Every structure is written in C-alpha cells, then in structure tokens.
mmCIF file with all atom_site columns, C-alpha atoms and ligand atoms in Angstrom:
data_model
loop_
_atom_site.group_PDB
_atom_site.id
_atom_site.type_symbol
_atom_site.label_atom_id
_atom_site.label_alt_id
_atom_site.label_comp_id
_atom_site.label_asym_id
_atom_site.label_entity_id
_atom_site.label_seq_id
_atom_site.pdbx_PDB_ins_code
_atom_site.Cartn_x
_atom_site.Cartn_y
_atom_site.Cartn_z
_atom_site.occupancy
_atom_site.B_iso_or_equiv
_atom_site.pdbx_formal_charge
_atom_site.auth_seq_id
_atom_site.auth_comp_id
_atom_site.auth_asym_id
_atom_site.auth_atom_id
_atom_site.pdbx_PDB_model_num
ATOM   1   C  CA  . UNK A 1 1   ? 106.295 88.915  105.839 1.00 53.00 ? 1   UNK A CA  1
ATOM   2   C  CA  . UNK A 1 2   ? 103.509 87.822  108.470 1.00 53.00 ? 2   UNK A CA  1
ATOM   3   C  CA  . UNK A 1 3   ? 100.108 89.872  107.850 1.00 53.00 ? 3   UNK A CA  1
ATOM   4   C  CA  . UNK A 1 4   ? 100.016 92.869  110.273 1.00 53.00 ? 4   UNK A CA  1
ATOM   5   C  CA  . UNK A 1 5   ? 96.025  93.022  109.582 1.00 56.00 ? 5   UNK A CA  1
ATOM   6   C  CA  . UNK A 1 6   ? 95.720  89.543  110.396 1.00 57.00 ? 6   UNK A CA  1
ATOM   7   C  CA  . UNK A 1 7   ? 92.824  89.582  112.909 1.00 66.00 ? 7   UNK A CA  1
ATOM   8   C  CA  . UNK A 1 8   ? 92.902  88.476  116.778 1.00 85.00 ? 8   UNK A CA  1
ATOM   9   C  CA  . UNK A 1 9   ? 96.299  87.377  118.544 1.00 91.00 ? 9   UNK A CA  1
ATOM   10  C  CA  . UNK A 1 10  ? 98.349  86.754  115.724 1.00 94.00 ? 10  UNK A CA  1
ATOM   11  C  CA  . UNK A 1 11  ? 97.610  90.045  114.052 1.00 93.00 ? 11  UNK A CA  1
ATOM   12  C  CA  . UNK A 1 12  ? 98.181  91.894  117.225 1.00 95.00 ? 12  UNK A CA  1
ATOM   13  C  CA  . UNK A 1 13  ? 101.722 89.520  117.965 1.00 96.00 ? 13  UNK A CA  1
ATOM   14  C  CA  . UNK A 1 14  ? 102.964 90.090  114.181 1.00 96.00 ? 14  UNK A CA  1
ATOM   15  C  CA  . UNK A 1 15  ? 102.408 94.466  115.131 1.00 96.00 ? 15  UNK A CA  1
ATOM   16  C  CA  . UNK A 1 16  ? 104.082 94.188  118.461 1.00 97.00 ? 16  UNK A CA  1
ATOM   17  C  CA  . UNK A 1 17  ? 106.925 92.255  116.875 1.00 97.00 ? 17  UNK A CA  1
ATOM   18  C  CA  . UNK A 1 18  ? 107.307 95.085  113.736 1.00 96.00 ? 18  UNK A CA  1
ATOM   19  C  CA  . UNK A 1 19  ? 106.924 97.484  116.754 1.00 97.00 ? 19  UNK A CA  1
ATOM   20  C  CA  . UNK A 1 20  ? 110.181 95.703  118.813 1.00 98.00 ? 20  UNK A CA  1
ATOM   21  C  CA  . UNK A 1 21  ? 112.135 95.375  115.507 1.00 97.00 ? 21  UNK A CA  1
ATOM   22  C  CA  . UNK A 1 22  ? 112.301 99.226  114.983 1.00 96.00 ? 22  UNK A CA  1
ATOM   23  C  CA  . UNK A 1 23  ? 113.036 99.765  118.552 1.00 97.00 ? 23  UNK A CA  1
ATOM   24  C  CA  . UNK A 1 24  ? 116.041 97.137  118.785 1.00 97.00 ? 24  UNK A CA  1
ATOM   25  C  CA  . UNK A 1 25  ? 117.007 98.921  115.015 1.00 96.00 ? 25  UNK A CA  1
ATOM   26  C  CA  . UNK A 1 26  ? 116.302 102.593 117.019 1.00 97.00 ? 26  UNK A CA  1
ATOM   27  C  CA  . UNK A 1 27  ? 118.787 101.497 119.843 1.00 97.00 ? 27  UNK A CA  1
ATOM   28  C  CA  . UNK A 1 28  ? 121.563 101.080 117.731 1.00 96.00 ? 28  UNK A CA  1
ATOM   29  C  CA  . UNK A 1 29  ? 121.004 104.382 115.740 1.00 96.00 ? 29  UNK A CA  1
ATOM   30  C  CA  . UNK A 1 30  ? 120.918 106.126 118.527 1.00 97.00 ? 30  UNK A CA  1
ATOM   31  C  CA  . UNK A 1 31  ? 124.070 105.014 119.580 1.00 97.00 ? 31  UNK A CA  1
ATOM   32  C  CA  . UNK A 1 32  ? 125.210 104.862 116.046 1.00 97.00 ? 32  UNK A CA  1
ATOM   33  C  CA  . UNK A 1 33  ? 125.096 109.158 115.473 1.00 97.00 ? 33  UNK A CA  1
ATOM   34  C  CA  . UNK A 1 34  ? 127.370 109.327 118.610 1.00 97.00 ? 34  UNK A CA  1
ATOM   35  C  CA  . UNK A 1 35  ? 129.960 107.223 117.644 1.00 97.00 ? 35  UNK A CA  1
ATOM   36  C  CA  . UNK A 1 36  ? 129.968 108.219 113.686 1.00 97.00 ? 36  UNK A CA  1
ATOM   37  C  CA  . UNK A 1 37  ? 129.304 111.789 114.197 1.00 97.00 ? 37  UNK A CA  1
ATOM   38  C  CA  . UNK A 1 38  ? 129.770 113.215 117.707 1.00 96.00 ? 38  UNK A CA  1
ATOM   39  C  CA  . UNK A 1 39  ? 133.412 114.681 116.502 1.00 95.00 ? 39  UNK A CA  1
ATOM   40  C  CA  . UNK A 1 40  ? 131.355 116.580 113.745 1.00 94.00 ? 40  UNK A CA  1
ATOM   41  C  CA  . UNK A 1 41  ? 130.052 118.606 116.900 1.00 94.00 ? 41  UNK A CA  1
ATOM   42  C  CA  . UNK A 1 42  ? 132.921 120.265 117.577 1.00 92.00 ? 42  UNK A CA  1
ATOM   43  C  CA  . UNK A 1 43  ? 132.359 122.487 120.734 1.00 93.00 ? 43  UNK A CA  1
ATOM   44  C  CA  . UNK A 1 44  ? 128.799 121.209 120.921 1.00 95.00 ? 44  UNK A CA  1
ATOM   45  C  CA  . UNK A 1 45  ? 129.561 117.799 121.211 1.00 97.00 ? 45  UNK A CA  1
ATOM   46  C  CA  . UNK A 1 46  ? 128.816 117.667 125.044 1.00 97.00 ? 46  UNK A CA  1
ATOM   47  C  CA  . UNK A 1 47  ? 124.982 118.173 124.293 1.00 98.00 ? 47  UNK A CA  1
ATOM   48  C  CA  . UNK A 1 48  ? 124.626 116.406 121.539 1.00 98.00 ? 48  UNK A CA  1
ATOM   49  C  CA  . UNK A 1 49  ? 125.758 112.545 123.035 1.00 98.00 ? 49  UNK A CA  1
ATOM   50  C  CA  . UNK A 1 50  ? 124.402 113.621 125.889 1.00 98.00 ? 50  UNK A CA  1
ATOM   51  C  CA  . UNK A 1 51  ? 120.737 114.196 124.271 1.00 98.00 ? 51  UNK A CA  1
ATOM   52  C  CA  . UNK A 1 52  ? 121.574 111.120 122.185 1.00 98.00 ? 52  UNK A CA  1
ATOM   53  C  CA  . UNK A 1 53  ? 122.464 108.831 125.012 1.00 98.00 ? 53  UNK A CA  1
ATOM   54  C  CA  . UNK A 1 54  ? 119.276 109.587 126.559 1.00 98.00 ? 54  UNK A CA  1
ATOM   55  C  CA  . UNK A 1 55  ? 117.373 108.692 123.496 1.00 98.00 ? 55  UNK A CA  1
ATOM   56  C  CA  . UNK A 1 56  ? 119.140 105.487 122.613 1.00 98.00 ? 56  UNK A CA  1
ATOM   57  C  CA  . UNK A 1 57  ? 118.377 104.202 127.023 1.00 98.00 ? 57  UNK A CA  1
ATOM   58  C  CA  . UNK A 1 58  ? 114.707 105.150 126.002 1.00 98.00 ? 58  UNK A CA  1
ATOM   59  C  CA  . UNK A 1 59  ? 114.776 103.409 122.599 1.00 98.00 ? 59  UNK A CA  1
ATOM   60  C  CA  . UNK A 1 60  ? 116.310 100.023 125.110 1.00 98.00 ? 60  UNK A CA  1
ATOM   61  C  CA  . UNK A 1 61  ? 113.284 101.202 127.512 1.00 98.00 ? 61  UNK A CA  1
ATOM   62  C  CA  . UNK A 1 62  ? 110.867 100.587 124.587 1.00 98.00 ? 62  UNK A CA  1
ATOM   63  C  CA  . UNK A 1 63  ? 112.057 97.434  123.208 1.00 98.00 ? 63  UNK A CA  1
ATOM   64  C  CA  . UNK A 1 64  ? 111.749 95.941  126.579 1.00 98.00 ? 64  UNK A CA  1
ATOM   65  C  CA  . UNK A 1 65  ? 108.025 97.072  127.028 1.00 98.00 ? 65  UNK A CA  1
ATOM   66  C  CA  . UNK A 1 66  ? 106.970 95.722  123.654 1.00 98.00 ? 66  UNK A CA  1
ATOM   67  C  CA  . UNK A 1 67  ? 109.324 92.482  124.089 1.00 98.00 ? 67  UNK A CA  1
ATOM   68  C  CA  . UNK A 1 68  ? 107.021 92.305  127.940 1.00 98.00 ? 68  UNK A CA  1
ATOM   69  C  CA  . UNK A 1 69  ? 103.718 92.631  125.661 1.00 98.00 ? 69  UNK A CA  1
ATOM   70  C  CA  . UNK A 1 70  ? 104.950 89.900  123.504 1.00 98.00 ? 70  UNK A CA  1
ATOM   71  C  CA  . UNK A 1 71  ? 105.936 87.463  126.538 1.00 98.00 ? 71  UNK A CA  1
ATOM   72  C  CA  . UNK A 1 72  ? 102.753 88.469  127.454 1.00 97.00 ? 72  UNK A CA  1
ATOM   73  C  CA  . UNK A 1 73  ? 100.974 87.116  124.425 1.00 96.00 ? 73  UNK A CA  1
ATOM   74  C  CA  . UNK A 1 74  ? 103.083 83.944  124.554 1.00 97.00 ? 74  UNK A CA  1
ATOM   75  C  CA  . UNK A 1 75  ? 105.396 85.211  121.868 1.00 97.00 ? 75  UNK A CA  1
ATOM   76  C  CA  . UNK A 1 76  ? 108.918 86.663  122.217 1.00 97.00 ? 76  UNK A CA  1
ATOM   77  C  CA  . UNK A 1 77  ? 110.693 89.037  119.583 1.00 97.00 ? 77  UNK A CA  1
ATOM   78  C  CA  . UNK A 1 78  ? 112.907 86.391  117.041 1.00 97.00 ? 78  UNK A CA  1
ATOM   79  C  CA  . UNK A 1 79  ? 109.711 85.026  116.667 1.00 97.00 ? 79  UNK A CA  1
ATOM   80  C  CA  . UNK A 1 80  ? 108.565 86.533  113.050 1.00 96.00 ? 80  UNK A CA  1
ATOM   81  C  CA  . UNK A 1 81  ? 110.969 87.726  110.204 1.00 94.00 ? 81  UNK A CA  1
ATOM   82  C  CA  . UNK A 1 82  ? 111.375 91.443  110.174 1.00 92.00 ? 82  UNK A CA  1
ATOM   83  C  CA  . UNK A 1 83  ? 112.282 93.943  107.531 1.00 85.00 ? 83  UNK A CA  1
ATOM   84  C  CA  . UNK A 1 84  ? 116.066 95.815  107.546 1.00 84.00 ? 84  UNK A CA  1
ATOM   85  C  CA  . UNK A 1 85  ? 114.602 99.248  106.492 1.00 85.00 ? 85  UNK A CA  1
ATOM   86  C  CA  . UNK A 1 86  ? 115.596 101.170 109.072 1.00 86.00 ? 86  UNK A CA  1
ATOM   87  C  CA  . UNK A 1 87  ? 119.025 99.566  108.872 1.00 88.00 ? 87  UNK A CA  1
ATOM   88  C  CA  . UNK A 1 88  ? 119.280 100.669 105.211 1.00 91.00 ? 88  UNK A CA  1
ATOM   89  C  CA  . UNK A 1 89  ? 118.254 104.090 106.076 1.00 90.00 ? 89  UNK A CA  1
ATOM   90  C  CA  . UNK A 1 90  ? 121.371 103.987 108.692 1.00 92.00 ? 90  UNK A CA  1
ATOM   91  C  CA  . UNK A 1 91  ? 123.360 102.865 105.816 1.00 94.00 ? 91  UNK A CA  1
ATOM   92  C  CA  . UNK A 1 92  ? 122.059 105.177 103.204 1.00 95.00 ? 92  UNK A CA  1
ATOM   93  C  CA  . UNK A 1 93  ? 123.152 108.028 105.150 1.00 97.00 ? 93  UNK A CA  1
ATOM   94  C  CA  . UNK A 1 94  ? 126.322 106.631 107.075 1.00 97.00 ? 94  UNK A CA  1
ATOM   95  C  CA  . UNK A 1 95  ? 128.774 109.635 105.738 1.00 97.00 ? 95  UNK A CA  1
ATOM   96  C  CA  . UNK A 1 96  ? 126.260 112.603 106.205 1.00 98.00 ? 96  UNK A CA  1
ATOM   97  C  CA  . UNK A 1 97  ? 125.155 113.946 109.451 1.00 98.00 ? 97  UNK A CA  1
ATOM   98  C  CA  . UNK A 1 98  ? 122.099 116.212 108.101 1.00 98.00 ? 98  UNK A CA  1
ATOM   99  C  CA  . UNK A 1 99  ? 121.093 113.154 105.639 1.00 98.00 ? 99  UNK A CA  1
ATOM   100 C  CA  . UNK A 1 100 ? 120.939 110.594 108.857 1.00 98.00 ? 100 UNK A CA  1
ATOM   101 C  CA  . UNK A 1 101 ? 118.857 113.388 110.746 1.00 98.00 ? 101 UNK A CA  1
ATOM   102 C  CA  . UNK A 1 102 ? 116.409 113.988 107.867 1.00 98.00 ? 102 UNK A CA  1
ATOM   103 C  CA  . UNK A 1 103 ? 115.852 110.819 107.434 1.00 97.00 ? 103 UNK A CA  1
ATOM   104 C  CA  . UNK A 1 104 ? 115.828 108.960 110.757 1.00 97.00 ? 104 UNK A CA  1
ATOM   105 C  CA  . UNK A 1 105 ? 114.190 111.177 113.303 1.00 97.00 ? 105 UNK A CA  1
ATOM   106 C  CA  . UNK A 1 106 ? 112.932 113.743 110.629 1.00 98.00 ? 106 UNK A CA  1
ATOM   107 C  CA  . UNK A 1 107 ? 110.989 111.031 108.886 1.00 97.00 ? 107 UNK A CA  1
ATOM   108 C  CA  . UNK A 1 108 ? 110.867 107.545 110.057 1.00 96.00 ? 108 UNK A CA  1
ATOM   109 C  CA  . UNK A 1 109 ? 110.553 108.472 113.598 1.00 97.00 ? 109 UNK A CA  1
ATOM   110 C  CA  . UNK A 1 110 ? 107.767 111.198 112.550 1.00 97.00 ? 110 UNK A CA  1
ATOM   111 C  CA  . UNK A 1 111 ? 105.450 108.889 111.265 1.00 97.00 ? 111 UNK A CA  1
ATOM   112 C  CA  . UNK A 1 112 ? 105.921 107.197 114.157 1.00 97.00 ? 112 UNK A CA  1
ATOM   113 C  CA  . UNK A 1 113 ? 103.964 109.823 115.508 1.00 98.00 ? 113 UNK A CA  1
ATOM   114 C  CA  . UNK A 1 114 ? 101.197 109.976 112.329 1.00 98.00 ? 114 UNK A CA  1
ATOM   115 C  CA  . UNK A 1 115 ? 100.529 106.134 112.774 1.00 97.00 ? 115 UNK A CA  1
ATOM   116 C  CA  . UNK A 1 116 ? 101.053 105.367 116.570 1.00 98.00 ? 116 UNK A CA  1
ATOM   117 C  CA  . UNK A 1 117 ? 97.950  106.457 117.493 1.00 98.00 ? 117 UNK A CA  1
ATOM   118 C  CA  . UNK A 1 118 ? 96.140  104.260 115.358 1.00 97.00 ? 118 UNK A CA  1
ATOM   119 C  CA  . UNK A 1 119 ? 97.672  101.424 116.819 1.00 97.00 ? 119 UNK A CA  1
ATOM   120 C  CA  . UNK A 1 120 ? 97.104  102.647 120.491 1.00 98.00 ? 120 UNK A CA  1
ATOM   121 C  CA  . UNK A 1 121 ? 93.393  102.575 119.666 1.00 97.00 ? 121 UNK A CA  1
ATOM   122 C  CA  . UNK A 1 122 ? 93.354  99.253  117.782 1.00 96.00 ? 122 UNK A CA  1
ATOM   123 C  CA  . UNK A 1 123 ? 94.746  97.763  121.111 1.00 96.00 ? 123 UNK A CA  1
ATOM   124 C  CA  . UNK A 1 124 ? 92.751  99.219  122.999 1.00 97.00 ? 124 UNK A CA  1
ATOM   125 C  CA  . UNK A 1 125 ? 89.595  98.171  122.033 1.00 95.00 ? 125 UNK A CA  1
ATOM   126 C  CA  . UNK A 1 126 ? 91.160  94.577  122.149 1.00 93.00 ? 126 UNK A CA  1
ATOM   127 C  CA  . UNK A 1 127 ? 91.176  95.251  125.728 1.00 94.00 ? 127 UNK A CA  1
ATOM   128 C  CA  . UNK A 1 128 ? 95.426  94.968  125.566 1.00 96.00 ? 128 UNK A CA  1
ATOM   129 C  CA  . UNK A 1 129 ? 96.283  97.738  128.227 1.00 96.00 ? 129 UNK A CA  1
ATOM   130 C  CA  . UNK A 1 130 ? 99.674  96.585  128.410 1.00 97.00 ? 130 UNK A CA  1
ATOM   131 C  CA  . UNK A 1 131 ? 100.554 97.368  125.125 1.00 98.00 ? 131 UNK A CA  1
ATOM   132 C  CA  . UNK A 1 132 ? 98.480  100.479 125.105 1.00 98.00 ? 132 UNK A CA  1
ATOM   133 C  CA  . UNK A 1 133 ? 100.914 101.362 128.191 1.00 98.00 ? 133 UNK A CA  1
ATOM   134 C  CA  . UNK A 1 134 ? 103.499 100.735 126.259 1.00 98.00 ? 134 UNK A CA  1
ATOM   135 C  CA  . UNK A 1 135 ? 102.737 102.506 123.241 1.00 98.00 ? 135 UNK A CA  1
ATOM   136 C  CA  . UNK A 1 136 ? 101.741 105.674 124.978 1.00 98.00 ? 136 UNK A CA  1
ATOM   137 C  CA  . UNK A 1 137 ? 105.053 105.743 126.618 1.00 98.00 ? 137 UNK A CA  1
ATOM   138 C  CA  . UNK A 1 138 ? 106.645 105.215 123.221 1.00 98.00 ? 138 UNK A CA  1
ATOM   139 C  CA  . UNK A 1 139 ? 104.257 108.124 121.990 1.00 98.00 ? 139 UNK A CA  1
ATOM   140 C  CA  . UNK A 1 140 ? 105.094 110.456 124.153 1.00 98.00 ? 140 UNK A CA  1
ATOM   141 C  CA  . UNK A 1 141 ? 108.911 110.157 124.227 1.00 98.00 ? 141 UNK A CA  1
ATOM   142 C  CA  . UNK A 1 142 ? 108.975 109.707 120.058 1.00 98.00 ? 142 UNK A CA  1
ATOM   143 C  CA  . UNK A 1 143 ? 108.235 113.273 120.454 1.00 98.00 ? 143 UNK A CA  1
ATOM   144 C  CA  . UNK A 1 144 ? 111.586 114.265 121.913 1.00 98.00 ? 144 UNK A CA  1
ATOM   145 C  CA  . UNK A 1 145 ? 113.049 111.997 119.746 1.00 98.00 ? 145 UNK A CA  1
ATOM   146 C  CA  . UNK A 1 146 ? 111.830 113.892 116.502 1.00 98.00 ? 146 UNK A CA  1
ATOM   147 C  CA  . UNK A 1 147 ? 112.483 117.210 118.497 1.00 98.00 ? 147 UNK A CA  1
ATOM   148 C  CA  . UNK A 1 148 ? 115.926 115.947 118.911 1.00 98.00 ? 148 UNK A CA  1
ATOM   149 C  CA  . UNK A 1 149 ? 116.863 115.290 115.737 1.00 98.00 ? 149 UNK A CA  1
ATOM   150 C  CA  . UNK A 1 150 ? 114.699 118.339 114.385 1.00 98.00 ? 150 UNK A CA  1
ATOM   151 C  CA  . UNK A 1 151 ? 117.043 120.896 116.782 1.00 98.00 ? 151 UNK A CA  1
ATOM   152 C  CA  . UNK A 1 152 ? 120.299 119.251 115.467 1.00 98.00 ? 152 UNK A CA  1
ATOM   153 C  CA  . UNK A 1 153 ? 119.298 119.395 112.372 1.00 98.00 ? 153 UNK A CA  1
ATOM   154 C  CA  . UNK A 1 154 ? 118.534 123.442 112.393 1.00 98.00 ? 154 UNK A CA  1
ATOM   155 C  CA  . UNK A 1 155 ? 121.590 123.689 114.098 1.00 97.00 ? 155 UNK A CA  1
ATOM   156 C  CA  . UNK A 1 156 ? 123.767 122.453 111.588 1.00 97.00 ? 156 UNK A CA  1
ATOM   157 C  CA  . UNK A 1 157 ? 121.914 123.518 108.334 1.00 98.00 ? 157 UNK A CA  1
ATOM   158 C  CA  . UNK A 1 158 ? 122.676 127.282 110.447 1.00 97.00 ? 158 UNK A CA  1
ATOM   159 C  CA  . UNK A 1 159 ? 125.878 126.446 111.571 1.00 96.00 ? 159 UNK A CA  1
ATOM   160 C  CA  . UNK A 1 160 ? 126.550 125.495 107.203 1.00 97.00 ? 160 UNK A CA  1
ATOM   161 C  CA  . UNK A 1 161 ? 124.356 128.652 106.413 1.00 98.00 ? 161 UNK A CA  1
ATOM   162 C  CA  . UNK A 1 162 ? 121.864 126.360 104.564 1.00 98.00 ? 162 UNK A CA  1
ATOM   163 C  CA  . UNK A 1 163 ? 117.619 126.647 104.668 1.00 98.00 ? 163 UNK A CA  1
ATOM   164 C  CA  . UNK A 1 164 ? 116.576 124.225 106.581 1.00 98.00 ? 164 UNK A CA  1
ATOM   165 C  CA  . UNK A 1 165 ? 113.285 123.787 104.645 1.00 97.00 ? 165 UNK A CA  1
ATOM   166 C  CA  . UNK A 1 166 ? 115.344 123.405 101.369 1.00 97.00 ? 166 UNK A CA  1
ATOM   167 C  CA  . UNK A 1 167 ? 118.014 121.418 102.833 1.00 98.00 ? 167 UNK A CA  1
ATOM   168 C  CA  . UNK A 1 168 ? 115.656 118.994 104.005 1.00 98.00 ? 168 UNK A CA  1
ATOM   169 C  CA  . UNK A 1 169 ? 113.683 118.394 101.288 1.00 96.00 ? 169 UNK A CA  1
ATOM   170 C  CA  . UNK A 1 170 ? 116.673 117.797 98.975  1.00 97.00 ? 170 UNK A CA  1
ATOM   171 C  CA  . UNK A 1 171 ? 118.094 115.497 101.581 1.00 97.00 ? 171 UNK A CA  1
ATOM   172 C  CA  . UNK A 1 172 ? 114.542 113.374 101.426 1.00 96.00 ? 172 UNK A CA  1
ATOM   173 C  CA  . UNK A 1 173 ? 114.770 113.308 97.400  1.00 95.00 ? 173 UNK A CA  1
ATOM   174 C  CA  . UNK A 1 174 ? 118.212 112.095 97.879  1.00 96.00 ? 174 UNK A CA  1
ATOM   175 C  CA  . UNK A 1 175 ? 117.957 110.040 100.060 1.00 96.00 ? 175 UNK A CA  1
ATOM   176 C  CA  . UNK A 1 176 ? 114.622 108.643 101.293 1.00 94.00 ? 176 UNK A CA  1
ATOM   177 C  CA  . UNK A 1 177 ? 113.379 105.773 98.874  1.00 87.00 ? 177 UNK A CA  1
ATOM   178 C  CA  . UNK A 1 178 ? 109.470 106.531 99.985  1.00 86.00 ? 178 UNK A CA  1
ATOM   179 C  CA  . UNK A 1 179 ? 107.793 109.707 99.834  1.00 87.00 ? 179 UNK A CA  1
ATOM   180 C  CA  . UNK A 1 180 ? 105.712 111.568 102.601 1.00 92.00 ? 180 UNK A CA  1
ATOM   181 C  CA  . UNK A 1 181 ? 102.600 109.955 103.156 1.00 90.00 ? 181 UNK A CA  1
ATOM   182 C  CA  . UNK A 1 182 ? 99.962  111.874 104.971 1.00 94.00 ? 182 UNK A CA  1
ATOM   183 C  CA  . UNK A 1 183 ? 97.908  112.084 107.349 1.00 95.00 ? 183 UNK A CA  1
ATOM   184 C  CA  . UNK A 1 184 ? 100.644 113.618 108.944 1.00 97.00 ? 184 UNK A CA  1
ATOM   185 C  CA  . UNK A 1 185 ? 99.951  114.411 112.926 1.00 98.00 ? 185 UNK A CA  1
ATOM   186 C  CA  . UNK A 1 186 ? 100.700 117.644 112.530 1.00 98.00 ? 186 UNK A CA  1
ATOM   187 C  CA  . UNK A 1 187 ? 99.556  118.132 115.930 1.00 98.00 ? 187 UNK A CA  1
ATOM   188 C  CA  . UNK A 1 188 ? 102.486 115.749 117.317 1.00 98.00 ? 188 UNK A CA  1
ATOM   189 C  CA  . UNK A 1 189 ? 104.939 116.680 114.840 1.00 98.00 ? 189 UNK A CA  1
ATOM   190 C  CA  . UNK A 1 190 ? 104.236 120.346 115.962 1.00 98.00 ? 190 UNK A CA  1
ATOM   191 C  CA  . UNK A 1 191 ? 105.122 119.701 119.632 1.00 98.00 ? 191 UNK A CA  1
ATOM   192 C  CA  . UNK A 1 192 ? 108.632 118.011 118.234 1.00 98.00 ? 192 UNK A CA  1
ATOM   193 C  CA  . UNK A 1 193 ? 109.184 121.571 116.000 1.00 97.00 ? 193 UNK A CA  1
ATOM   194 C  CA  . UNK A 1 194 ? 108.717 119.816 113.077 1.00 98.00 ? 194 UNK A CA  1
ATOM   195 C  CA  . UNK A 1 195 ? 106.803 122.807 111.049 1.00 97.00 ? 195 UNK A CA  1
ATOM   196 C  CA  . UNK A 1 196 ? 104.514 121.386 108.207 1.00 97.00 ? 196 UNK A CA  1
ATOM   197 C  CA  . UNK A 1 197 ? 106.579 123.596 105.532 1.00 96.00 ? 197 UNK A CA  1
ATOM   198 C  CA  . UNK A 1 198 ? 109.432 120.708 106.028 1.00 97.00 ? 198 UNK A CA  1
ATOM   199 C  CA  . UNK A 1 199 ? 106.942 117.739 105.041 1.00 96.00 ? 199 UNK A CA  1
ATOM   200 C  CA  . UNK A 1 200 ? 104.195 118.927 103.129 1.00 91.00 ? 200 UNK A CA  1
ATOM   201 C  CA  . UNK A 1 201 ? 104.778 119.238 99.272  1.00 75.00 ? 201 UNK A CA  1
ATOM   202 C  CA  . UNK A 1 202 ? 107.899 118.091 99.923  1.00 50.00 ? 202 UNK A CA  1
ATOM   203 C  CA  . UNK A 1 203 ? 108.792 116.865 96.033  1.00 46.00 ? 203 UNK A CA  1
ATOM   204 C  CA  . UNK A 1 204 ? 108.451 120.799 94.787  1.00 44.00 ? 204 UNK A CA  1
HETATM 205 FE FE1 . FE2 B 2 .   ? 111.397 104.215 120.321 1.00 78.62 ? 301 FE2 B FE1 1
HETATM 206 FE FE1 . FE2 B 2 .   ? 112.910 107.059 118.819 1.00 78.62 ? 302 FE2 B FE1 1
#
C-alpha cells in the first residue's frame, strides 16, 4: 500500500486516491441496499430508494470531484492499489439489513466525519483549494448520509421492537472487524442523529 503520510504531491495523490476508492466502493453500496433490500421495506419502500438513490448520485458526485483533484495533480484514480474493505463490509453483511446499516453508514461513513476534517486542513495549508472544495462538499453531504442510514436503522430496530443502542452494538461485535476509534466528531455525528450512547463504550 502507497504511504498516505508520504510528504508533498505524492502523499497528497496516494490520500485523494484512498479518498476516490471509497467513493467508487460508496456508489455501489448505495445502490447495493436498494436492490438487496428495498422489498424488506414493505410499505416504506418508496422513501427508502428514494433517499438511497439520492445518496448513491452524490456518492458518483464525489468520486468525480476527487477523480478532478487527481487529474489535477497529474494522476488519475487506477493509478495506486487500493484496499477492498469497504467491499468486505458489503459482503459481511449482504443477508442483514440492520447489520449493512450499522456498519456502513453507522460506522465507516461516521468516521468519515471524525477524520475528514483533518484532511480538509492538511490540504489546505498545501494551498490545494480544489480538493478542499471537494472535501467540504463530501463533508457536508456524509452527514445525510450517516443520518440516512441512522433513521433507517431506528426505524427498523422499532419496526422489530429491538433497542437501538443494544442492537447496534451487538451488530458492531458481530460484525465489524475494527473497533470504535475516537476522537469521534461528536459534533458531526450529532447533526446526522448519531447519539454518542451508540458509539462510545461500545464493547460493554
Ligand atoms: Fe461520499
Ligand atoms: Fe456516503
């Protein structure tokens, strides 16, 4: 795997190109809970490949913006290897709905939200406002993302008369490989509903 600390242009070519691999991997998920799980829906079906169209055409959105940073740098995503985590997490949790959720939006796409603005400021003292534009648009719709998944999620643990706080957490010890790594934005995660009592002391 290339060095995502490396300094200067290749360092900031190898994060862009991790960055377009989980949104090319985030298109397909998208699109992946509506065909594998819309007819779980039953009469809410409607809304729920409706909100999940939406989110996969901004997931396309953001691979093209970080794919124009990388063009931009004289690179092009293909470039660099890239892990298949995400694509194991799909995988993982292919024959349960509240599993995918938990771990998808609930996790992966939360720390999204603890570690993008990091990045946004490493860029932009590098003087990169393109990919600060992009990542701030990323930012800021991540949120719904995580919301997203956070609403369905409550929905269904409600709809199967399970806690959501306990369902959750025995969904991430069942089926998340990682723990939860703070610092968490809580701030962020907070916007997108996601209540600290989900994530924090989460192997209790
Ligand atoms: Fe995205
Ligand atoms: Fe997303």
């Amino acid at each position: 795997m290339p060095k995502r600390r490396a300094r200067g242009l290749t360092g900031r070519i190898a994060l862009l190109h991790s960055v377009a691999h989980i949104e090319l991997n985030a298109i397909d998920l998208a699109f992946d809970l509506v065909g594998r799980f819309s007819s779980e829906l039953g009469p809410n079906a409607n809304e729920f490949v409706t909100d999940w169209l939406k989110i996969g055409a901004e997931e396309a959105k953001h691979f093209l913006l970080v794919q124009n940073c990388l063009v931009g740098l004289g690179a092009a995503y293909g470039d660099l290897p890239a892990h298949d985590g995400l694509w194991e997490a799909a995988q993982n949790t292919s024959s349960d709905l509240l599993a995918r959720l938990a771990v998808v939006p609930m996790v992966l796409e939360a720390r999204g939200l603890d570690v993008t603005p990091a990045m946004i400021e490493r860029f932009r003292k590098q003087g990169d406002e393109a990919a600060v534009a992009a990542l701030e648009t990323i930012f800021r719709d991540e949120i719904g993302h995580v919301e997203a998944g956070t609403k369905w999620f409550r929905r269904l643990c409600q709809r199967q008369q399970l806690d959501p706080i306990k369902a959750f957490k025995q969904l991430v010890e069942q089926y998340f490989k990682g723990s939860l790594k703070p610092p968490f934005n809580e701030a962020a995660r907070s916007r997108a509903g996601l209540l600290p009592q989900f994530y924090q002391n989460s192997i209790d």
